[in-house]
Amino acid sequence: MSKPGPSPRTVMGDWLVAVLLRRLEVRRQLSARLNSGRPGWDDDEAAVAAAACELAMRACFGTGYDVRDVTAFAARLREASGENLGGGLMRLEALLRSALGEVDVDVTGIPLDVRVPAHVLATGGAFHQLGFGERRIRELVVEAEALVFERGGSPPLAGR
């Protein structure tokens, strides 16, 4: 039996893996530890979700993508989620284009309570489209955590 892959180092990383693998009980338990148990999102934890989305979008679209494909992907995500995601299709598309590295997209006015669910939804959608299994999901989340630490972030560690 093969190992499931590397383990995330942060609470947010563990939570992301649980969400992406649809492990509802683990997700519920970890949710209570996010943002030090307070409602809302911590900036550093949100950065892990954003970095995971960046990696997922780049894996999904590559560097020579057509922006219409991003628009179509955003529309499918929004339709599949059955949610407005707090800002509609234009905000979701802006977040995806920003995750792809487009510098002419301004997402600074989009609050964390909109960004984090959108980033998680997009990451899950990309993984599903790419057929990523548990090992690859774990690897990408661990890579996202490393990016956040390299950028100076300090999401709370899981403390196993």
CSV table of C-alpha atoms in Angstrom, one decimal:
chain,number,residue,atom,x,y,z
A,1,MET,CA,0.0,0.0,0.0
A,2,SER,CA,1.4,3.4,-1.0
A,3,LYS,CA,1.7,6.3,1.4
A,4,PRO,CA,-0.9,9.1,0.9
A,5,GLY,CA,1.8,11.7,0.4
A,6,PRO,CA,3.4,14.4,2.5
A,7,SER,CA,1.5,15.9,5.4
A,8,PRO,CA,0.9,19.6,5.6
A,9,ARG,CA,2.6,21.6,8.4
A,10,THR,CA,-0.2,24.0,9.1
A,11,VAL,CA,-3.8,23.9,10.4
A,12,MET,CA,-4.9,25.5,7.2
A,13,GLY,CA,-3.0,23.0,5.1
A,14,ASP,CA,-4.6,20.1,7.0
A,15,TRP,CA,-8.0,21.8,6.6
A,16,LEU,CA,-7.5,22.3,2.9
A,17,VAL,CA,-6.6,18.6,2.4
A,18,ALA,CA,-9.7,17.6,4.4
A,19,VAL,CA,-11.9,19.8,2.3
A,20,LEU,CA,-10.4,18.8,-1.0
A,21,LEU,CA,-10.7,15.1,-0.1
A,22,ARG,CA,-14.2,15.6,1.3
A,23,ARG,CA,-13.3,14.4,4.7
A,24,LEU,CA,-16.2,16.1,6.5
A,25,GLU,CA,-15.5,15.1,10.1
A,26,VAL,CA,-11.8,16.0,9.9
A,27,ARG,CA,-12.8,19.3,8.2
A,28,ARG,CA,-15.3,20.0,11.0
A,29,GLN,CA,-12.7,19.3,13.7
A,30,LEU,CA,-10.1,21.5,12.0
A,31,SER,CA,-12.5,24.3,11.4
A,32,ALA,CA,-12.7,25.0,15.1
A,33,ARG,CA,-8.9,25.6,15.1
A,34,LEU,CA,-8.8,28.1,12.1
A,35,ASN,CA,-8.2,31.7,13.0
A,36,SER,CA,-7.5,30.7,16.6
A,37,GLY,CA,-11.0,29.5,17.0
A,38,ARG,CA,-12.5,32.9,16.1
A,39,PRO,CA,-15.0,33.5,13.2
A,40,GLY,CA,-13.5,34.7,9.9
A,41,TRP,CA,-10.2,34.1,8.3
A,42,ASP,CA,-6.6,34.8,9.4
A,43,ASP,CA,-4.5,36.6,6.7
A,44,ASP,CA,-1.8,34.0,6.8
A,45,GLU,CA,-4.3,31.1,6.6
A,46,ALA,CA,-6.0,32.8,3.7
A,47,ALA,CA,-2.6,33.1,2.0
A,48,VAL,CA,-2.3,29.2,2.1
A,49,ALA,CA,-5.6,28.9,0.2
A,50,ALA,CA,-4.5,31.6,-2.3
A,51,ALA,CA,-1.2,29.9,-2.9
A,52,ALA,CA,-2.9,26.5,-3.4
A,53,CYS,CA,-5.2,28.2,-5.9
A,54,GLU,CA,-2.2,29.7,-7.7
A,55,LEU,CA,-0.6,26.3,-8.1
A,56,ALA,CA,-3.9,24.7,-9.1
A,57,MET,CA,-4.7,27.3,-11.7
A,58,ARG,CA,-1.2,27.1,-13.2
A,59,ALA,CA,-1.5,23.3,-13.4
A,60,CYS,CA,-4.9,23.6,-15.0
A,61,PHE,CA,-4.3,26.4,-17.5
A,62,GLY,CA,-0.5,26.6,-18.0
A,63,THR,CA,1.1,29.8,-19.1
A,64,GLY,CA,-0.4,30.2,-22.6
A,65,TYR,CA,-4.0,30.1,-21.6
A,66,ASP,CA,-6.9,31.8,-23.3
A,67,VAL,CA,-8.7,34.2,-20.9
A,68,ARG,CA,-12.0,32.9,-22.3
A,69,ASP,CA,-11.1,29.5,-20.8
A,70,VAL,CA,-10.7,31.1,-17.4
A,71,THR,CA,-14.1,32.8,-17.8
A,72,ALA,CA,-15.7,29.5,-18.8
A,73,PHE,CA,-14.1,27.7,-15.8
A,74,ALA,CA,-15.3,30.5,-13.4
A,75,ALA,CA,-18.8,30.2,-14.8
A,76,ARG,CA,-18.8,26.4,-14.3
A,77,LEU,CA,-17.5,26.7,-10.8
A,78,ARG,CA,-20.2,29.3,-9.9
A,79,GLU,CA,-22.9,27.2,-11.4
A,80,ALA,CA,-21.7,24.0,-9.7
A,81,SER,CA,-21.4,25.7,-6.4
A,82,GLY,CA,-24.9,27.0,-6.4
A,83,GLU,CA,-23.5,30.0,-4.5
A,84,ASN,CA,-23.0,33.7,-5.4
A,85,LEU,CA,-19.6,33.5,-3.6
A,86,GLY,CA,-20.2,36.9,-2.2
A,87,GLY,CA,-19.4,38.8,-5.4
A,88,GLY,CA,-20.5,37.0,-8.4
A,89,LEU,CA,-18.8,35.8,-11.5
A,90,MET,CA,-16.7,38.9,-12.2
A,91,ARG,CA,-15.0,38.7,-8.8
A,92,LEU,CA,-14.5,34.9,-9.1
A,93,GLU,CA,-12.9,35.4,-12.5
A,94,ALA,CA,-10.7,38.2,-11.2
A,95,LEU,CA,-9.5,36.0,-8.4
A,96,LEU,CA,-8.6,33.2,-10.9
A,97,ARG,CA,-6.8,35.6,-13.2
A,98,SER,CA,-4.9,37.0,-10.3
A,99,ALA,CA,-4.0,33.5,-9.2
A,100,LEU,CA,-2.7,32.9,-12.7
A,101,GLY,CA,-0.3,35.9,-12.3
A,102,GLU,CA,-2.1,38.5,-14.2
A,103,VAL,CA,-0.9,41.8,-12.8
A,104,ASP,CA,-3.6,44.1,-14.3
A,105,VAL,CA,-6.3,42.5,-12.1
A,106,ASP,CA,-7.1,44.2,-8.8
A,107,VAL,CA,-8.5,42.0,-6.1
A,108,THR,CA,-7.6,44.1,-3.1
A,109,GLY,CA,-11.2,45.1,-2.5
A,110,ILE,CA,-12.4,41.5,-2.3
A,111,PRO,CA,-12.8,40.6,1.4
A,112,LEU,CA,-11.2,37.4,2.8
A,113,ASP,CA,-14.6,35.9,3.5
A,114,VAL,CA,-15.2,35.9,-0.3
A,115,ARG,CA,-11.6,35.1,-1.3
A,116,VAL,CA,-11.0,32.0,0.8
A,117,PRO,CA,-14.1,30.1,-0.3
A,118,ALA,CA,-13.5,31.1,-3.9
A,119,HIS,CA,-9.9,30.0,-3.8
A,120,VAL,CA,-10.9,26.7,-2.2
A,121,LEU,CA,-13.7,26.1,-4.7
A,122,ALA,CA,-11.3,26.9,-7.7
A,123,THR,CA,-8.6,24.7,-6.3
A,124,GLY,CA,-11.0,21.8,-5.9
A,125,GLY,CA,-12.5,22.4,-9.3
A,126,ALA,CA,-9.0,22.3,-10.9
A,127,PHE,CA,-8.0,19.2,-9.0
A,128,HIS,CA,-11.2,17.4,-10.1
A,129,GLN,CA,-10.7,18.5,-13.8
A,130,LEU,CA,-7.0,17.3,-13.6
A,131,GLY,CA,-7.9,14.0,-11.9
A,132,PHE,CA,-5.6,14.6,-9.0
A,133,GLY,CA,-5.6,12.0,-6.3
A,134,GLU,CA,-4.7,12.3,-2.7
A,135,ARG,CA,-0.9,12.2,-3.1
A,136,ARG,CA,-0.9,15.0,-5.6
A,137,ILE,CA,-3.4,17.1,-3.6
A,138,ARG,CA,-1.2,16.7,-0.5
A,139,GLU,CA,1.9,17.6,-2.5
A,140,LEU,CA,0.3,20.8,-3.8
A,141,VAL,CA,-0.9,21.9,-0.4
A,142,VAL,CA,2.5,21.3,1.1
A,143,GLU,CA,4.0,23.3,-1.8
A,144,ALA,CA,1.4,26.1,-1.2
A,145,GLU,CA,2.4,26.3,2.5
A,146,ALA,CA,6.1,26.5,1.5
A,147,LEU,CA,5.3,29.4,-0.8
A,148,VAL,CA,3.5,31.3,2.0
A,149,PHE,CA,6.4,30.7,4.4
A,150,GLU,CA,8.9,31.9,1.7
A,151,ARG,CA,6.8,35.1,1.2
A,152,GLY,CA,7.0,35.8,4.9
A,153,GLY,CA,3.7,34.5,6.1
A,154,SER,CA,3.3,32.5,9.3
A,155,PRO,CA,0.1,30.4,9.3
A,156,PRO,CA,-0.3,28.6,12.6
A,157,LEU,CA,1.4,25.2,12.6
A,158,ALA,CA,-0.6,22.0,13.1
A,159,GLY,CA,1.3,21.0,16.2
A,160,ARG,CA,0.7,17.3,15.9
